[in-house]
Amino acid sequence: MATVITSECINCGACEPECPNTAIYQGGVEWQAPNGSMHPPISNDIFYIVPEKCTECVGFYDQEACAKVCPVDCCVPDPERPESEAALLERARALHPDKTIPDDAPSRFKNEGGAAPAAAKPAAEAKPAAPAPAAAAPAPPAAAADDAAALALPDLDEWEIPIVCFRCSGEYSVPFRYFRAGVVFSCPHCQGTLVPTLSMVRGVEGALAQFHARWTRAFEQFHERRRRELEQFEERQRMELERFSAELRVIATREKVPGAPTKRKGFFSF
């Protein structure tokens, strides 16, 4: 089944650059088909996923990349579009005719119920190859929801930085605290080396800082909006309670109970 973005989306934009098929678009933006034709947006308010371009990351990752980075878990399988692994793999090949996607390519179907993604394992192996620099003052963690601490981002120093070996194209990652100019990293696949430049380190550092700020701001806006909506809801319910209490009083008192005193009419009253 394709992946769909639910109405809980906070428009943080974290998912869009992660999609290997460019199937995610901002609300109100037209989407482009593989043949180049443009189509009206599926949603005007929140980010949306084009089903015809979604492969649930089959052929690229062992889990949906959008769901992995979504801070509010609103990227979920669409029950209206059940699709097999073979169908999704075929779509990935059609969307990327320039790439060779083997039958045993990464797939969430192979990782159902599995543990943490295997991509994190090479990072642990690569760490010893990097000499630990002098300890720097840790950056404060990004603010998360008070009632959803599990959604907090890691510290900047702990963020895993992806590295692609120029020799064997193998992928691994290292924590940002080790990603410094002049530090030599060894590929765990072929022992090829990589030495980040100062511009590379500054580019990664700037991107991380901007994302942390954007993510934090989105959560703050979300909680402020939720607080206002809760206040408005409580006020509406209070007024509704008052109206019903008045209505209930009228219903309960419009007829006299048996035995209640009544005003006697005069002898000559008609």
PDB file of C-alpha atoms in Angstrom:
ATOM      1  CA  MET A   1       0.000   0.000   0.000  1.00  0.00           C
ATOM      2  CA  ALA A   2       1.156   3.564  -0.629  1.00  0.00           C
ATOM      3  CA  THR A   3       2.028   5.904   2.215  1.00  0.00           C
ATOM      4  CA  VAL A   4      -0.312   8.784   3.048  1.00  0.00           C
ATOM      5  CA  ILE A   5       0.112  11.932   5.165  1.00  0.00           C
ATOM      6  CA  THR A   6      -2.716  12.396   7.658  1.00  0.00           C
ATOM      7  CA  SER A   7      -4.347  15.625   8.808  1.00  0.00           C
ATOM      8  CA  GLU A   8      -2.044  15.719  11.855  1.00  0.00           C
ATOM      9  CA  CYS A   9       0.701  17.077   9.554  1.00  0.00           C
ATOM     10  CA  ILE A  10       2.286  20.263  10.987  1.00  0.00           C
ATOM     11  CA  ASN A  11       3.854  21.297   7.647  1.00  0.00           C
ATOM     12  CA  CYS A  12       7.397  21.042   9.001  1.00  0.00           C
ATOM     13  CA  GLY A  13       8.689  19.868   5.601  1.00  0.00           C
ATOM     14  CA  ALA A  14      11.048  17.263   7.041  1.00  0.00           C
ATOM     15  CA  CYS A  15       9.684  14.489   4.814  1.00  0.00           C
ATOM     16  CA  GLU A  16       9.913  16.169   1.398  1.00  0.00           C
ATOM     17  CA  PRO A  17      13.698  15.983   0.812  1.00  0.00           C
ATOM     18  CA  GLU A  18      13.864  12.405   2.142  1.00  0.00           C
ATOM     19  CA  CYS A  19      11.662  10.854  -0.561  1.00  0.00           C
ATOM     20  CA  PRO A  20      13.790   9.037  -3.181  1.00  0.00           C
ATOM     21  CA  ASN A  21      10.985   9.336  -5.741  1.00  0.00           C
ATOM     22  CA  THR A  22      10.108  13.043  -5.271  1.00  0.00           C
ATOM     23  CA  ALA A  23       6.579  11.879  -4.461  1.00  0.00           C
ATOM     24  CA  ILE A  24       6.037  14.383  -1.627  1.00  0.00           C
ATOM     25  CA  TYR A  25       4.823  17.906  -2.358  1.00  0.00           C
ATOM     26  CA  GLN A  26       3.858  20.907  -0.272  1.00  0.00           C
ATOM     27  CA  GLY A  27       0.157  21.653  -0.025  1.00  0.00           C
ATOM     28  CA  GLY A  28      -1.121  23.717  -2.946  1.00  0.00           C
ATOM     29  CA  VAL A  29       1.836  22.820  -5.195  1.00  0.00           C
ATOM     30  CA  GLU A  30       1.195  20.951  -8.462  1.00  0.00           C
ATOM     31  CA  TRP A  31       2.871  17.562  -8.800  1.00  0.00           C
ATOM     32  CA  GLN A  32       4.856  16.344 -11.780  1.00  0.00           C
ATOM     33  CA  ALA A  33       4.286  12.910 -13.320  1.00  0.00           C
ATOM     34  CA  PRO A  34       7.244  10.821 -14.558  1.00  0.00           C
ATOM     35  CA  ASN A  35       6.397  11.864 -18.139  1.00  0.00           C
ATOM     36  CA  GLY A  36       6.742  15.535 -17.194  1.00  0.00           C
ATOM     37  CA  SER A  37       3.039  16.411 -17.156  1.00  0.00           C
ATOM     38  CA  MET A  38       1.739  18.574 -14.325  1.00  0.00           C
ATOM     39  CA  HIS A  39      -1.297  17.753 -12.195  1.00  0.00           C
ATOM     40  CA  PRO A  40      -3.372  19.675  -9.623  1.00  0.00           C
ATOM     41  CA  PRO A  41      -2.322  19.321  -5.982  1.00  0.00           C
ATOM     42  CA  ILE A  42      -3.926  16.510  -3.997  1.00  0.00           C
ATOM     43  CA  SER A  43      -4.035  18.733  -0.903  1.00  0.00           C
ATOM     44  CA  ASN A  44      -4.001  22.502  -0.523  1.00  0.00           C
ATOM     45  CA  ASP A  45      -3.365  22.652   3.223  1.00  0.00           C
ATOM     46  CA  ILE A  46      -0.701  20.097   4.132  1.00  0.00           C
ATOM     47  CA  PHE A  47       2.088  18.135   2.490  1.00  0.00           C
ATOM     48  CA  TYR A  48       0.847  15.199   0.421  1.00  0.00           C
ATOM     49  CA  ILE A  49       2.220  12.042  -1.222  1.00  0.00           C
ATOM     50  CA  VAL A  50       1.448  11.151  -4.844  1.00  0.00           C
ATOM     51  CA  PRO A  51       0.377   7.465  -4.792  1.00  0.00           C
ATOM     52  CA  GLU A  52       1.520   6.915  -8.381  1.00  0.00           C
ATOM     53  CA  LYS A  53       5.083   7.848  -7.387  1.00  0.00           C
ATOM     54  CA  CYS A  54       5.230   6.258  -3.929  1.00  0.00           C
ATOM     55  CA  THR A  55       7.075   2.945  -3.567  1.00  0.00           C
ATOM     56  CA  GLU A  56       7.152   2.937   0.259  1.00  0.00           C
ATOM     57  CA  CYS A  57      10.913   3.350  -0.318  1.00  0.00           C
ATOM     58  CA  VAL A  58      11.125  -0.248  -1.622  1.00  0.00           C
ATOM     59  CA  GLY A  59      14.351  -0.472  -3.598  1.00  0.00           C
ATOM     60  CA  PHE A  60      16.067   2.213  -1.514  1.00  0.00           C
ATOM     61  CA  TYR A  61      15.488   1.833   2.238  1.00  0.00           C
ATOM     62  CA  ASP A  62      14.248  -0.819   4.636  1.00  0.00           C
ATOM     63  CA  GLN A  63      11.589   1.550   5.984  1.00  0.00           C
ATOM     64  CA  GLU A  64       9.656   4.572   4.729  1.00  0.00           C
ATOM     65  CA  ALA A  65      12.024   7.531   4.868  1.00  0.00           C
ATOM     66  CA  CYS A  66       9.185  10.010   5.391  1.00  0.00           C
ATOM     67  CA  ALA A  67       7.815   8.086   8.365  1.00  0.00           C
ATOM     68  CA  LYS A  68      11.308   7.839   9.845  1.00  0.00           C
ATOM     69  CA  VAL A  69      11.824  11.621  10.001  1.00  0.00           C
ATOM     70  CA  CYS A  70       8.225  12.717  10.674  1.00  0.00           C
ATOM     71  CA  PRO A  71       8.109  14.349  14.132  1.00  0.00           C
ATOM     72  CA  VAL A  72       4.379  13.680  14.624  1.00  0.00           C
ATOM     73  CA  ASP A  73       4.095  10.193  13.055  1.00  0.00           C
ATOM     74  CA  CYS A  74       1.569  11.260  10.432  1.00  0.00           C
ATOM     75  CA  CYS A  75       3.127   9.331   7.507  1.00  0.00           C
ATOM     76  CA  VAL A  76       1.246   6.028   7.612  1.00  0.00           C
ATOM     77  CA  PRO A  77       0.333   3.197   5.207  1.00  0.00           C
ATOM     78  CA  ASP A  78      -2.788   3.955   3.168  1.00  0.00           C
ATOM     79  CA  PRO A  79      -5.308   1.125   3.796  1.00  0.00           C
ATOM     80  CA  GLU A  80      -7.128   2.110   0.613  1.00  0.00           C
ATOM     81  CA  ARG A  81      -4.141   1.178  -1.580  1.00  0.00           C
ATOM     82  CA  PRO A  82      -2.759  -2.262  -0.710  1.00  0.00           C
ATOM     83  CA  GLU A  83       0.232  -3.109  -2.930  1.00  0.00           C
ATOM     84  CA  SER A  84       2.675  -5.992  -2.994  1.00  0.00           C
ATOM     85  CA  GLU A  85       6.434  -5.733  -2.685  1.00  0.00           C
ATOM     86  CA  ALA A  86       6.799  -6.874  -6.294  1.00  0.00           C
ATOM     87  CA  ALA A  87       4.498  -4.118  -7.550  1.00  0.00           C
ATOM     88  CA  LEU A  88       6.356  -1.465  -5.583  1.00  0.00           C
ATOM     89  CA  LEU A  89       9.723  -2.774  -6.778  1.00  0.00           C
ATOM     90  CA  GLU A  90       8.526  -2.632 -10.387  1.00  0.00           C
ATOM     91  CA  ARG A  91       7.336   0.957  -9.881  1.00  0.00           C
ATOM     92  CA  ALA A  92      10.722   1.925  -8.411  1.00  0.00           C
ATOM     93  CA  ARG A  93      12.449   0.567 -11.515  1.00  0.00           C
ATOM     94  CA  ALA A  94      10.037   2.452 -13.782  1.00  0.00           C
ATOM     95  CA  LEU A  95      10.617   5.702 -11.888  1.00  0.00           C
ATOM     96  CA  HIS A  96      14.405   5.256 -11.990  1.00  0.00           C
ATOM     97  CA  PRO A  97      15.279   3.693 -15.365  1.00  0.00           C
ATOM     98  CA  ASP A  98      18.855   4.928 -14.941  1.00  0.00           C
ATOM     99  CA  LYS A  99      19.373   2.861 -11.800  1.00  0.00           C
ATOM    100  CA  THR A 100      19.826  -0.876 -11.359  1.00  0.00           C
ATOM    101  CA  ILE A 101      17.488  -2.012  -8.590  1.00  0.00           C
ATOM    102  CA  PRO A 102      18.010  -5.723  -7.816  1.00  0.00           C
ATOM    103  CA  ASP A 103      15.344  -8.099  -6.528  1.00  0.00           C
ATOM    104  CA  ASP A 104      17.011  -8.162  -3.107  1.00  0.00           C
ATOM    105  CA  ALA A 105      17.062  -4.362  -2.799  1.00  0.00           C
ATOM    106  CA  PRO A 106      16.202  -2.848   0.598  1.00  0.00           C
ATOM    107  CA  SER A 107      12.518  -3.128   1.449  1.00  0.00           C
ATOM    108  CA  ARG A 108      10.330  -2.639   4.488  1.00  0.00           C
ATOM    109  CA  PHE A 109       8.782  -6.036   3.683  1.00  0.00           C
ATOM    110  CA  LYS A 110      12.107  -7.665   4.586  1.00  0.00           C
ATOM    111  CA  ASN A 111      12.301  -5.660   7.787  1.00  0.00           C
ATOM    112  CA  GLU A 112       8.771  -6.108   9.181  1.00  0.00           C
ATOM    113  CA  GLY A 113       9.050  -6.344  12.924  1.00  0.00           C
ATOM    114  CA  GLY A 114      12.814  -5.914  12.727  1.00  0.00           C
ATOM    115  CA  ALA A 115      15.024  -3.933  15.039  1.00  0.00           C
ATOM    116  CA  ALA A 116      16.841  -0.701  14.279  1.00  0.00           C
ATOM    117  CA  PRO A 117      17.831  -0.144  10.624  1.00  0.00           C
ATOM    118  CA  ALA A 118      21.032  -1.886   9.600  1.00  0.00           C
ATOM    119  CA  ALA A 119      22.398   1.418   8.253  1.00  0.00           C
ATOM    120  CA  ALA A 120      23.299   2.382  11.791  1.00  0.00           C
ATOM    121  CA  LYS A 121      25.678  -0.573  12.255  1.00  0.00           C
ATOM    122  CA  PRO A 122      28.487   0.638   9.982  1.00  0.00           C
ATOM    123  CA  ALA A 123      28.467   3.895  11.945  1.00  0.00           C
ATOM    124  CA  ALA A 124      29.508   2.035  15.086  1.00  0.00           C
ATOM    125  CA  GLU A 125      32.281   0.330  13.156  1.00  0.00           C
ATOM    126  CA  ALA A 126      33.463   3.615  11.659  1.00  0.00           C
ATOM    127  CA  LYS A 127      33.742   5.446  14.960  1.00  0.00           C
ATOM    128  CA  PRO A 128      37.070   3.912  16.063  1.00  0.00           C
ATOM    129  CA  ALA A 129      38.660   5.072  12.805  1.00  0.00           C
ATOM    130  CA  ALA A 130      38.072   8.690  13.744  1.00  0.00           C
ATOM    131  CA  PRO A 131      40.277  10.223  16.425  1.00  0.00           C
ATOM    132  CA  ALA A 132      38.037  11.838  18.998  1.00  0.00           C
ATOM    133  CA  PRO A 133      38.516  15.622  18.979  1.00  0.00           C
ATOM    134  CA  ALA A 134      38.590  17.726  22.104  1.00  0.00           C
ATOM    135  CA  ALA A 135      35.257  17.761  23.866  1.00  0.00           C
ATOM    136  CA  ALA A 136      33.117  20.702  22.844  1.00  0.00           C
ATOM    137  CA  ALA A 137      30.258  22.246  24.763  1.00  0.00           C
ATOM    138  CA  PRO A 138      27.174  20.225  23.811  1.00  0.00           C
ATOM    139  CA  ALA A 139      24.413  22.086  22.052  1.00  0.00           C
ATOM    140  CA  PRO A 140      21.105  22.168  23.906  1.00  0.00           C
ATOM    141  CA  PRO A 141      18.616  19.567  22.684  1.00  0.00           C
ATOM    142  CA  ALA A 142      15.782  20.767  20.507  1.00  0.00           C
ATOM    143  CA  ALA A 143      12.591  21.476  22.398  1.00  0.00           C
ATOM    144  CA  ALA A 144       9.990  18.753  22.113  1.00  0.00           C
ATOM    145  CA  ALA A 145       6.423  18.474  23.254  1.00  0.00           C
ATOM    146  CA  ASP A 146       6.090  18.240  27.025  1.00  0.00           C
ATOM    147  CA  ASP A 147       3.838  15.240  26.649  1.00  0.00           C
ATOM    148  CA  ALA A 148       5.789  13.665  23.781  1.00  0.00           C
ATOM    149  CA  ALA A 149       9.411  13.605  24.886  1.00  0.00           C
ATOM    150  CA  ALA A 150      10.086  10.635  22.611  1.00  0.00           C
ATOM    151  CA  LEU A 151       9.857  12.987  19.626  1.00  0.00           C
ATOM    152  CA  ALA A 152      12.810  15.113  20.770  1.00  0.00           C
ATOM    153  CA  LEU A 153      15.649  15.365  18.286  1.00  0.00           C
ATOM    154  CA  PRO A 154      19.126  14.175  19.287  1.00  0.00           C
ATOM    155  CA  ASP A 155      21.799  16.668  20.254  1.00  0.00           C
ATOM    156  CA  LEU A 156      23.626  18.169  17.300  1.00  0.00           C
ATOM    157  CA  ASP A 157      26.829  16.347  18.309  1.00  0.00           C
ATOM    158  CA  GLU A 158      24.989  12.990  18.275  1.00  0.00           C
ATOM    159  CA  TRP A 159      23.383  13.451  14.855  1.00  0.00           C
ATOM    160  CA  GLU A 160      24.531  10.769  12.432  1.00  0.00           C
ATOM    161  CA  ILE A 161      26.155  12.288   9.326  1.00  0.00           C
ATOM    162  CA  PRO A 162      25.908  10.071   6.215  1.00  0.00           C
ATOM    163  CA  ILE A 163      29.060   9.446   4.219  1.00  0.00           C
ATOM    164  CA  VAL A 164      29.286   7.845   0.761  1.00  0.00           C
ATOM    165  CA  CYS A 165      32.641   6.312  -0.102  1.00  0.00           C
ATOM    166  CA  PHE A 166      33.904   7.719  -3.427  1.00  0.00           C
ATOM    167  CA  ARG A 167      35.791   4.465  -4.071  1.00  0.00           C
ATOM    168  CA  CYS A 168      33.144   1.753  -3.544  1.00  0.00           C
ATOM    169  CA  SER A 169      29.994   3.920  -3.114  1.00  0.00           C
ATOM    170  CA  GLY A 170      29.444   2.211   0.229  1.00  0.00           C
ATOM    171  CA  GLU A 171      27.476   4.174   2.807  1.00  0.00           C
ATOM    172  CA  TYR A 172      28.184   4.648   6.496  1.00  0.00           C
ATOM    173  CA  SER A 173      27.713   7.395   9.040  1.00  0.00           C
ATOM    174  CA  VAL A 174      29.523   9.081  11.925  1.00  0.00           C
ATOM    175  CA  PRO A 175      28.302  11.308  14.768  1.00  0.00           C
ATOM    176  CA  PHE A 176      28.617  14.995  14.024  1.00  0.00           C
ATOM    177  CA  ARG A 177      30.986  15.503  16.959  1.00  0.00           C
ATOM    178  CA  TYR A 178      33.595  13.543  14.964  1.00  0.00           C
ATOM    179  CA  PHE A 179      32.769  15.202  11.630  1.00  0.00           C
ATOM    180  CA  ARG A 180      35.506  17.827  11.666  1.00  0.00           C
ATOM    181  CA  ALA A 181      37.794  19.248   9.023  1.00  0.00           C
ATOM    182  CA  GLY A 182      40.996  17.239   8.731  1.00  0.00           C
ATOM    183  CA  VAL A 183      39.694  14.143  10.523  1.00  0.00           C
ATOM    184  CA  VAL A 184      40.340  10.956   8.499  1.00  0.00           C
ATOM    185  CA  PHE A 185      37.446   8.502   8.160  1.00  0.00           C
ATOM    186  CA  SER A 186      37.905   4.952   6.872  1.00  0.00           C
ATOM    187  CA  CYS A 187      35.178   3.211   4.871  1.00  0.00           C
ATOM    188  CA  PRO A 188      34.155  -0.014   6.684  1.00  0.00           C
ATOM    189  CA  HIS A 189      33.527  -1.660   3.289  1.00  0.00           C
ATOM    190  CA  CYS A 190      36.776  -1.019   1.396  1.00  0.00           C
ATOM    191  CA  GLN A 191      38.954   0.952   3.859  1.00  0.00           C
ATOM    192  CA  GLY A 192      38.920   3.937   1.526  1.00  0.00           C
ATOM    193  CA  THR A 193      39.500   7.221   3.334  1.00  0.00           C
ATOM    194  CA  LEU A 194      37.634  10.509   3.438  1.00  0.00           C
ATOM    195  CA  VAL A 195      38.824  13.808   4.931  1.00  0.00           C
ATOM    196  CA  PRO A 196      36.055  16.444   5.305  1.00  0.00           C
ATOM    197  CA  THR A 197      36.902  19.987   4.287  1.00  0.00           C
ATOM    198  CA  LEU A 198      36.027  23.039   6.360  1.00  0.00           C
ATOM    199  CA  SER A 199      33.296  24.012   3.874  1.00  0.00           C
ATOM    200  CA  MET A 200      31.741  20.530   4.159  1.00  0.00           C
ATOM    201  CA  VAL A 201      31.685  20.734   7.946  1.00  0.00           C
ATOM    202  CA  ARG A 202      30.224  24.244   7.922  1.00  0.00           C
ATOM    203  CA  GLY A 203      27.581  23.231   5.389  1.00  0.00           C
ATOM    204  CA  VAL A 204      26.466  20.263   7.498  1.00  0.00           C
ATOM    205  CA  GLU A 205      26.559  22.342  10.687  1.00  0.00           C
ATOM    206  CA  GLY A 206      24.421  25.069   9.108  1.00  0.00           C
ATOM    207  CA  ALA A 207      21.898  22.574   7.766  1.00  0.00           C
ATOM    208  CA  LEU A 208      21.569  20.895  11.167  1.00  0.00           C
ATOM    209  CA  ALA A 209      21.116  24.213  12.968  1.00  0.00           C
ATOM    210  CA  GLN A 210      18.453  25.361  10.486  1.00  0.00           C
ATOM    211  CA  PHE A 211      16.570  22.073  10.711  1.00  0.00           C
ATOM    212  CA  HIS A 212      16.648  22.048  14.516  1.00  0.00           C
ATOM    213  CA  ALA A 213      15.352  25.626  14.578  1.00  0.00           C
ATOM    214  CA  ARG A 214      12.632  24.866  12.003  1.00  0.00           C
ATOM    215  CA  TRP A 215      11.584  21.680  13.786  1.00  0.00           C
ATOM    216  CA  THR A 216      11.453  23.424  17.160  1.00  0.00           C
ATOM    217  CA  ARG A 217       9.489  26.359  15.752  1.00  0.00           C
ATOM    218  CA  ALA A 218       6.967  24.018  14.144  1.00  0.00           C
ATOM    219  CA  PHE A 219       6.388  22.247  17.450  1.00  0.00           C
ATOM    220  CA  GLU A 220       6.002  25.520  19.306  1.00  0.00           C
ATOM    221  CA  GLN A 221       3.457  26.727  16.752  1.00  0.00           C
ATOM    222  CA  PHE A 222       1.643  23.401  16.931  1.00  0.00           C
ATOM    223  CA  HIS A 223       1.339  23.509  20.716  1.00  0.00           C
ATOM    224  CA  GLU A 224       0.291  27.156  20.709  1.00  0.00           C
ATOM    225  CA  ARG A 225      -2.389  26.355  18.128  1.00  0.00           C
ATOM    226  CA  ARG A 226      -3.527  23.354  20.150  1.00  0.00           C
ATOM    227  CA  ARG A 227      -3.677  25.486  23.318  1.00  0.00           C
ATOM    228  CA  ARG A 228      -5.889  28.071  21.599  1.00  0.00           C
ATOM    229  CA  GLU A 229      -8.120  25.391  20.132  1.00  0.00           C
ATOM    230  CA  LEU A 230      -8.479  23.767  23.553  1.00  0.00           C
ATOM    231  CA  GLU A 231      -9.468  27.077  25.120  1.00  0.00           C
ATOM    232  CA  GLN A 232     -12.023  27.707  22.377  1.00  0.00           C
ATOM    233  CA  PHE A 233     -13.401  24.201  22.738  1.00  0.00           C
ATOM    234  CA  GLU A 234     -13.746  24.535  26.505  1.00  0.00           C
ATOM    235  CA  GLU A 235     -15.558  27.867  26.100  1.00  0.00           C
ATOM    236  CA  ARG A 236     -17.979  26.356  23.580  1.00  0.00           C
ATOM    237  CA  GLN A 237     -18.640  23.411  25.869  1.00  0.00           C
ATOM    238  CA  ARG A 238     -19.197  25.716  28.843  1.00  0.00           C
ATOM    239  CA  MET A 239     -21.763  27.734  26.902  1.00  0.00           C
ATOM    240  CA  GLU A 240     -23.398  24.541  25.676  1.00  0.00           C
ATOM    241  CA  LEU A 241     -23.630  23.307  29.274  1.00  0.00           C
ATOM    242  CA  GLU A 242     -25.271  26.552  30.394  1.00  0.00           C
ATOM    243  CA  ARG A 243     -27.803  26.372  27.554  1.00  0.00           C
ATOM    244  CA  PHE A 244     -28.649  22.783  28.349  1.00  0.00           C
ATOM    245  CA  SER A 245     -28.996  23.519  32.073  1.00  0.00           C
ATOM    246  CA  ALA A 246     -31.526  26.263  31.263  1.00  0.00           C
ATOM    247  CA  GLU A 247     -33.365  23.950  28.859  1.00  0.00           C
ATOM    248  CA  LEU A 248     -33.437  21.166  31.431  1.00  0.00           C
ATOM    249  CA  ARG A 249     -34.874  23.551  34.029  1.00  0.00           C
ATOM    250  CA  VAL A 250     -37.699  24.525  31.677  1.00  0.00           C
ATOM    251  CA  ILE A 251     -38.511  20.886  30.911  1.00  0.00           C
ATOM    252  CA  ALA A 252     -38.441  19.871  34.565  1.00  0.00           C
ATOM    253  CA  THR A 253     -40.655  22.734  35.817  1.00  0.00           C
ATOM    254  CA  ARG A 254     -43.211  23.277  33.069  1.00  0.00           C
ATOM    255  CA  GLU A 255     -45.722  20.870  34.672  1.00  0.00           C
ATOM    256  CA  LYS A 256     -46.903  20.887  38.259  1.00  0.00           C
ATOM    257  CA  VAL A 257     -46.175  17.817  40.310  1.00  0.00           C
ATOM    258  CA  PRO A 258     -49.103  15.931  41.910  1.00  0.00           C
ATOM    259  CA  GLY A 259     -50.156  17.479  45.240  1.00  0.00           C
ATOM    260  CA  ALA A 260     -48.644  20.865  44.528  1.00  0.00           C
ATOM    261  CA  PRO A 261     -50.822  23.771  45.787  1.00  0.00           C
ATOM    262  CA  THR A 262     -52.890  25.549  43.185  1.00  0.00           C
ATOM    263  CA  LYS A 263     -54.485  28.944  43.237  1.00  0.00           C
ATOM    264  CA  ARG A 264     -58.204  28.647  43.856  1.00  0.00           C
ATOM    265  CA  LYS A 265     -60.410  30.427  41.370  1.00  0.00           C
ATOM    266  CA  GLY A 266     -63.124  32.848  42.533  1.00  0.00           C
ATOM    267  CA  PHE A 267     -66.719  31.616  42.869  1.00  0.00           C
ATOM    268  CA  PHE A 268     -67.914  33.696  39.943  1.00  0.00           C
ATOM    269  CA  SER A 269     -64.820  33.082  37.737  1.00  0.00           C
ATOM    270  CA  PHE A 270     -65.350  31.395  34.448  1.00  0.00           C
TER     271      PHE A 270
END
